[in-house]
Coordinates of C-alpha atoms in Angstrom, one line a residue:
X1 CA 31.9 -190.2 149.0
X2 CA 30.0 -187.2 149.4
X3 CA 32.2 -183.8 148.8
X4 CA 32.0 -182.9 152.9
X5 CA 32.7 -186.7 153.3
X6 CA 36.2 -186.7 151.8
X7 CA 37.0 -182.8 153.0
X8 CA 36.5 -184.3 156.7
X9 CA 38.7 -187.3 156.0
X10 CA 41.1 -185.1 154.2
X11 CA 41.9 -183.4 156.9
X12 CA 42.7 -185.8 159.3
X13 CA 45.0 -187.2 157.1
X14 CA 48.5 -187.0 158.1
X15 CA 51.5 -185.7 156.0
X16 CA 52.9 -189.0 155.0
X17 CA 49.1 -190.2 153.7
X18 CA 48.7 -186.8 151.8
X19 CA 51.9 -187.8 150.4
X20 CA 50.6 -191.1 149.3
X21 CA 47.2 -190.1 148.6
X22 CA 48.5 -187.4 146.2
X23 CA 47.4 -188.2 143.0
X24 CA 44.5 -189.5 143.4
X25 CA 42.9 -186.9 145.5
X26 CA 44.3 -183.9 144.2
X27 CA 42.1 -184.0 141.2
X28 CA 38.9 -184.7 143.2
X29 CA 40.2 -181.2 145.0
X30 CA 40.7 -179.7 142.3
X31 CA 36.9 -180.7 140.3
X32 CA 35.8 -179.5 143.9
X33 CA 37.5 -176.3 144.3
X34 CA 35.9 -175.2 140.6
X35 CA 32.4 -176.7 140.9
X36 CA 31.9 -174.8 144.3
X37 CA 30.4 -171.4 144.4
X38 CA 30.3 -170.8 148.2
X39 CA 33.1 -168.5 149.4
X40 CA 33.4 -170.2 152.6
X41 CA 33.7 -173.8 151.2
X42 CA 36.2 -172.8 148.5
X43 CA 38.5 -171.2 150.8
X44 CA 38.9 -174.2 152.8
X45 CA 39.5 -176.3 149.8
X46 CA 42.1 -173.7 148.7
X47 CA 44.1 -174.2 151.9
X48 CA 43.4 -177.8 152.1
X49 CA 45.2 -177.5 148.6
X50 CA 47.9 -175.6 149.0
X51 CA 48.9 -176.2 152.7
X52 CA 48.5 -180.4 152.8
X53 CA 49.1 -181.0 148.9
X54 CA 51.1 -178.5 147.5
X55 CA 54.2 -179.5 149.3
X56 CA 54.4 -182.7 148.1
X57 CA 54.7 -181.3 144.3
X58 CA 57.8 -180.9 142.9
X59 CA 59.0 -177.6 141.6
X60 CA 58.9 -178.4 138.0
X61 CA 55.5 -179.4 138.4
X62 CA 53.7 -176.5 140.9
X63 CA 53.0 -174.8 137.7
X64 CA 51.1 -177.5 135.9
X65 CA 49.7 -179.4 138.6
X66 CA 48.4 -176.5 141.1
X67 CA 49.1 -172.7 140.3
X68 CA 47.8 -172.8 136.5
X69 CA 44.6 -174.8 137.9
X70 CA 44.0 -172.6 141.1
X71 CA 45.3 -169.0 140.8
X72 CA 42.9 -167.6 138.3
X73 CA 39.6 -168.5 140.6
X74 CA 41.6 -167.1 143.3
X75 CA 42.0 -163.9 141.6
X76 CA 38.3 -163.7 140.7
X77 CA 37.5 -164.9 144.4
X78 CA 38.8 -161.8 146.3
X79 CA 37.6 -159.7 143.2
X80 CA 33.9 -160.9 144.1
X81 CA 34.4 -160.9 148.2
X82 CA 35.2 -157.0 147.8
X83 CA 32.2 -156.6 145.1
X84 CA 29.9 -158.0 147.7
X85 CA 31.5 -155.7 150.7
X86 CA 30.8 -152.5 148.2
X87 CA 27.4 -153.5 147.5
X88 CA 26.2 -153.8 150.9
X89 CA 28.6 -151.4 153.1
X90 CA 26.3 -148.5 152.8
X91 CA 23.8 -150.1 155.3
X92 CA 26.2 -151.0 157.8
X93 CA 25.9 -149.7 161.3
X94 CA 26.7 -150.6 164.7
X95 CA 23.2 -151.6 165.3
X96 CA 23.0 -153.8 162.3
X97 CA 25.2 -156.9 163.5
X98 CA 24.0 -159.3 161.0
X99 CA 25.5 -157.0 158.4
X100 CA 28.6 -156.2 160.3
X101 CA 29.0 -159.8 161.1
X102 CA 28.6 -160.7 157.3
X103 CA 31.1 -157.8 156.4
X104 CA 33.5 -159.0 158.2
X105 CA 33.3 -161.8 157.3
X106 CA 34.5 -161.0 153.6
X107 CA 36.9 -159.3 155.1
X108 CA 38.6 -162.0 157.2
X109 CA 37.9 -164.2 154.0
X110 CA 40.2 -161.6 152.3
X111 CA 42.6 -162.2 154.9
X112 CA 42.6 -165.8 154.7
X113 CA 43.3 -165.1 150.7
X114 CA 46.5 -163.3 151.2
X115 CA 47.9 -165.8 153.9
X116 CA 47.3 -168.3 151.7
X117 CA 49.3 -166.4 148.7
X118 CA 51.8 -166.1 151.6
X119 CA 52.1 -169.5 152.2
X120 CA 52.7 -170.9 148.2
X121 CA 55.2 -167.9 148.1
X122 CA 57.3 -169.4 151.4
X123 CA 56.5 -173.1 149.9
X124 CA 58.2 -171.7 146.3
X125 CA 61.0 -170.3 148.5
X126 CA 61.7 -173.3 150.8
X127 CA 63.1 -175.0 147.3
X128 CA 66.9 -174.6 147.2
X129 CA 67.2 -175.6 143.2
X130 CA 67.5 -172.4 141.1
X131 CA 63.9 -171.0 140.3
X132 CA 62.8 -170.3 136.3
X133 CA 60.0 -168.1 135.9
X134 CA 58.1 -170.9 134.3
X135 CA 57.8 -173.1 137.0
X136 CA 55.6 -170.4 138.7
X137 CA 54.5 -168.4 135.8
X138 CA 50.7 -168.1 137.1
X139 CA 51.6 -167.1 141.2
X140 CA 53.3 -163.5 140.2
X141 CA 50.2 -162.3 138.3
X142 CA 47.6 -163.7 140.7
X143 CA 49.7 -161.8 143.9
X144 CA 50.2 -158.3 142.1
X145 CA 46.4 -158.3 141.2
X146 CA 45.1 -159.2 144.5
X147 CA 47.7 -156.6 146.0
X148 CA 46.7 -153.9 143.7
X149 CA 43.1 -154.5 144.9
X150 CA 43.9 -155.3 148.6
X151 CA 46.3 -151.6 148.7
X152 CA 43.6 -149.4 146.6
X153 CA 40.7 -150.5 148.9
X154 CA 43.0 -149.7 152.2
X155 CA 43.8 -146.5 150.3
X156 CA 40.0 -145.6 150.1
X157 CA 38.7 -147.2 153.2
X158 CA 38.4 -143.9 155.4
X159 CA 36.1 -142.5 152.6
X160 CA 34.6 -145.5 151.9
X161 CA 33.5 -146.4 155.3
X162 CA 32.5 -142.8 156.3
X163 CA 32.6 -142.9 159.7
X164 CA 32.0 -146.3 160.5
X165 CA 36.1 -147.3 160.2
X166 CA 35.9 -148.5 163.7
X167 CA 33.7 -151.7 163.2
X168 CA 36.1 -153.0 160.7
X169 CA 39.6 -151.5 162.0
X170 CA 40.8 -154.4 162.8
X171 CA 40.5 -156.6 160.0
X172 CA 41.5 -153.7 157.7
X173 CA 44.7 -153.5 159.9
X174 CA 45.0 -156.9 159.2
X175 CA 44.5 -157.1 155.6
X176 CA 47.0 -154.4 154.9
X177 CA 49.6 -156.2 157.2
X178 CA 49.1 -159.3 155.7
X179 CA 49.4 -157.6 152.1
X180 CA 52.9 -155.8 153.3
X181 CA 54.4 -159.0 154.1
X182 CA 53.3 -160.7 151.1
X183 CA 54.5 -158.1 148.7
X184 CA 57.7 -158.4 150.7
X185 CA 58.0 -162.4 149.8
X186 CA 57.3 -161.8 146.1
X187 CA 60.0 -159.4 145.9
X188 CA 62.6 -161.8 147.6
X189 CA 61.1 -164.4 145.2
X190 CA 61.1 -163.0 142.0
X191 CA 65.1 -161.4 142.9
X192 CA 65.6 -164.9 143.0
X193 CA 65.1 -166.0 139.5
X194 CA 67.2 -165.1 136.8
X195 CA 66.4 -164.7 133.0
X196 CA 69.6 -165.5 130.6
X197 CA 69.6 -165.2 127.0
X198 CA 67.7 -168.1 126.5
X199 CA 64.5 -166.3 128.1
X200 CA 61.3 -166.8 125.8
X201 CA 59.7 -164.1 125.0
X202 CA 57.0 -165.1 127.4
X203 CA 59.7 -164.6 130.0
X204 CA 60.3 -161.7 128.7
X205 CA 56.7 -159.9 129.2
X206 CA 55.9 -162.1 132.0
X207 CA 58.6 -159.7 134.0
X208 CA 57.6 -156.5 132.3
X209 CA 54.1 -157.1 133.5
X210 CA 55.6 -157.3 137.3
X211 CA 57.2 -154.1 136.9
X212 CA 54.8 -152.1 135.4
X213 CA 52.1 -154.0 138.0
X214 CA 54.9 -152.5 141.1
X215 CA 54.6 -149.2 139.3
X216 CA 51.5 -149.2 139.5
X217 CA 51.1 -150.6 142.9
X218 CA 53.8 -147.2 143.7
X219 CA 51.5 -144.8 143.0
X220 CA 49.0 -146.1 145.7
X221 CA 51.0 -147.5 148.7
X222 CA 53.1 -144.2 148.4
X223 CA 50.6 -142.5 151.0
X224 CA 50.5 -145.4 153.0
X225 CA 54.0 -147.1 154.2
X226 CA 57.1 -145.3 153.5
X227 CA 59.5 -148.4 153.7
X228 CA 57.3 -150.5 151.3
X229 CA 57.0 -147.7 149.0
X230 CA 61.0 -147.0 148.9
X231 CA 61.2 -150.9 148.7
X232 CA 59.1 -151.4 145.6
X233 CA 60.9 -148.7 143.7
X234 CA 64.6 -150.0 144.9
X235 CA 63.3 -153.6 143.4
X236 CA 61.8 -151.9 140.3
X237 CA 65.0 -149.7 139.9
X238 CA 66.8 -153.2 140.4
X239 CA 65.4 -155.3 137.8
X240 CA 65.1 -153.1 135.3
X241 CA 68.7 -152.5 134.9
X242 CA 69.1 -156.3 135.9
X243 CA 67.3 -157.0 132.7
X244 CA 68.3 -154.0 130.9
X245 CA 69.1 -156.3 127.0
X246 CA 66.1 -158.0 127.6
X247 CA 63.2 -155.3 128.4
X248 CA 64.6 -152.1 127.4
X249 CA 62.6 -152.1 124.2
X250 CA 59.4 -153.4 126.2
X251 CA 59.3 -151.1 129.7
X252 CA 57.6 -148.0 129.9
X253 CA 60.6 -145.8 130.6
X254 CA 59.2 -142.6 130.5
X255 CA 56.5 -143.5 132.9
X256 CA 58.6 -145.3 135.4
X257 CA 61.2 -142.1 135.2
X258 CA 58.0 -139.6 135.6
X259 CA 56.7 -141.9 138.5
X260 CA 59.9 -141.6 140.7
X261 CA 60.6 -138.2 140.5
X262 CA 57.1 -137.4 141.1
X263 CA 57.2 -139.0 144.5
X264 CA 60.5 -137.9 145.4
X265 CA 59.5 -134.7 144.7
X266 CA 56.4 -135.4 146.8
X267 CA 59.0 -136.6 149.3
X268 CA 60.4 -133.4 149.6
X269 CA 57.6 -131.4 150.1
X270 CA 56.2 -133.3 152.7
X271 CA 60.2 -132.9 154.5
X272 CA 59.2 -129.2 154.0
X273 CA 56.1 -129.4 155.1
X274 CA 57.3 -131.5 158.1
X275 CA 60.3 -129.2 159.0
X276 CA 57.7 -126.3 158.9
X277 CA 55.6 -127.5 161.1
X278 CA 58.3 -128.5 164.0
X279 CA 59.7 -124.9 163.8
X280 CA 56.6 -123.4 164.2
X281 CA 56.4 -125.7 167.6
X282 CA 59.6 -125.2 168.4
X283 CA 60.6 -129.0 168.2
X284 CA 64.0 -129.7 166.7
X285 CA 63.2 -130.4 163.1
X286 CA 66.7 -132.2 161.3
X287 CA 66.3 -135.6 163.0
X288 CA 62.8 -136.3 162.2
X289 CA 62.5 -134.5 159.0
X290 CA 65.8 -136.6 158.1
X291 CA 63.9 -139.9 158.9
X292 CA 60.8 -139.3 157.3
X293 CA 62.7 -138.1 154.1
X294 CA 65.6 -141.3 154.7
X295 CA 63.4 -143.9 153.4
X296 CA 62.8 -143.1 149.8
X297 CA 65.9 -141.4 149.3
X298 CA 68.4 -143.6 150.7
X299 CA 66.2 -147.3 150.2
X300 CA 66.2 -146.5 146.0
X301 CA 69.3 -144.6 145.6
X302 CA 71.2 -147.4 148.1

């Protein structure tokens, strides 16, 4: 059966027969998925993957069975999909539509990476048993990477598209929507698993990783949502003093301590800034300049 063949039959199975049909075809998916190197085609095996086969795998074996196998192509994936919009983008106009058309593309393939993300993170949160960090040790890692990347080239994409913003607008829109909400699940994920004393040492740096990555991730979403940035620091505040025995000796302190008061310093001045402007118009300045400020303020320090 040729590899078109058994995608076509694959999805017209339904759930009970991708049930059944589990172990045998998963592998064959999985040869597939890593033998192909056309975007489009790997993309549709990844959600054939993780939206018809993934939730018939049990927790203890997501890890072993699908995240370990799939994650690091994915990562390397949307790495390539914005190598190839950089490489190109400088002869994109209106005029050229096969170039627009094959920008956009990337970009919705972009799109389709993070929904997918989005849907392993629901699928991880759908199970009721307690969660261990290595039952899911390879999704963390794979999201923060693909985030970092996803926030940094919203960040830049004013400068980067000089000018031209408006033939891509909307998928941008989309991208960093779909990117917000997925950082979001993560967060409610990982608060949900708990390292004791028996945590390995892989445990241990596995986490410290995640909150150095949301450090990181802090310093470039800052500009860009308020809520998400007060969020990430509120979760990074959280865990670290959740784990304080376990990572004290590992997390950067005196980064993470520089980091926050730089931006709530930055907070500040743009209240000032802000409360500045409105009295120079002669619009009432302590509601608004209260909201804008609340966020950060309040969200961490809640």
């Amino acid at each position: 059966m040729s590899q078109a063949t058994l995608l076509e039959k694959v999805t017209e199975w339904s759930v009970e027969t991708c049930r059944q049909e589990l172990g045998s075809v998963l592998p064959k998916l999985l040869s597939m998925y890593h033998r192909t190197s056309d975007w489009d085609e790997c993309i549709r095996v990844l959600k054939i993957l993780t939206e018809m086969f993934l939730p018939h795998l049990n927790l203890a074996d997501l890890e072993e069975e699908c995240f370990s196998k799939v994650l690091p192509k994915v990562d390397k994936v949307f790495s390539d999909l914005m190598e190839e919009i950089a490489s190109q983008i400088g002869g994109l106009t209106s005029q050229n539509t096969e170039l627009r058309a094959l920008l956009r593309n990337a970009l919705q393939m972009m799109v389709q990476v993070l929904e997918t993300l989005s849907g392993c993170v629901r699928h991880v949160c759908s199970f009721e048993e307690s969660l261990a960090l290595d039952t899911i040790r390879s999704l963390p890692s794979c999201i923060l990477k693909v985030l970092k990347n996803t926030f940094q080239y919203c960040k830049e994409s004013e400068t980067v598209y000089n000018g031209r913003l408006s033939l891509v607008v909307d998928l941008l829109q989309a991208l960093f929507k779909e990117a917000y909400s997925l950082q979001k699940g993560l967060m409610e994920l990982l608060d949900r698993i708990s390292l004791d004393s028996s945590a390995t040492e892989e445990d241990a740096c596995d986490m410290v990783i995640v909150i150095h990555s949301l450090l990181d991730i802090c310093s470039i979403i800052s500009n860009l949502d308020i809520t998400l940035h007060a969020n990430t620091w509120k979760f990074i505040i959280k865990q670290s003093i959740k784990y304080q025995g376990l990572l004290e000796e590992r997390l950067r302190h005196s980064d993470i301590v520089c980091r926050l008061c730089d931006d709530l310093l930055a907070s500040f001045h743009s209240c000032m800034e802000l409360a500045e402007q409105m009295k120079q118009s002669g619009a009432p300045v302590k509601a608004t300049s209260s909201h804008v400020c609340l966020p950060l303020w309040s969200f961490v320090f809640s």
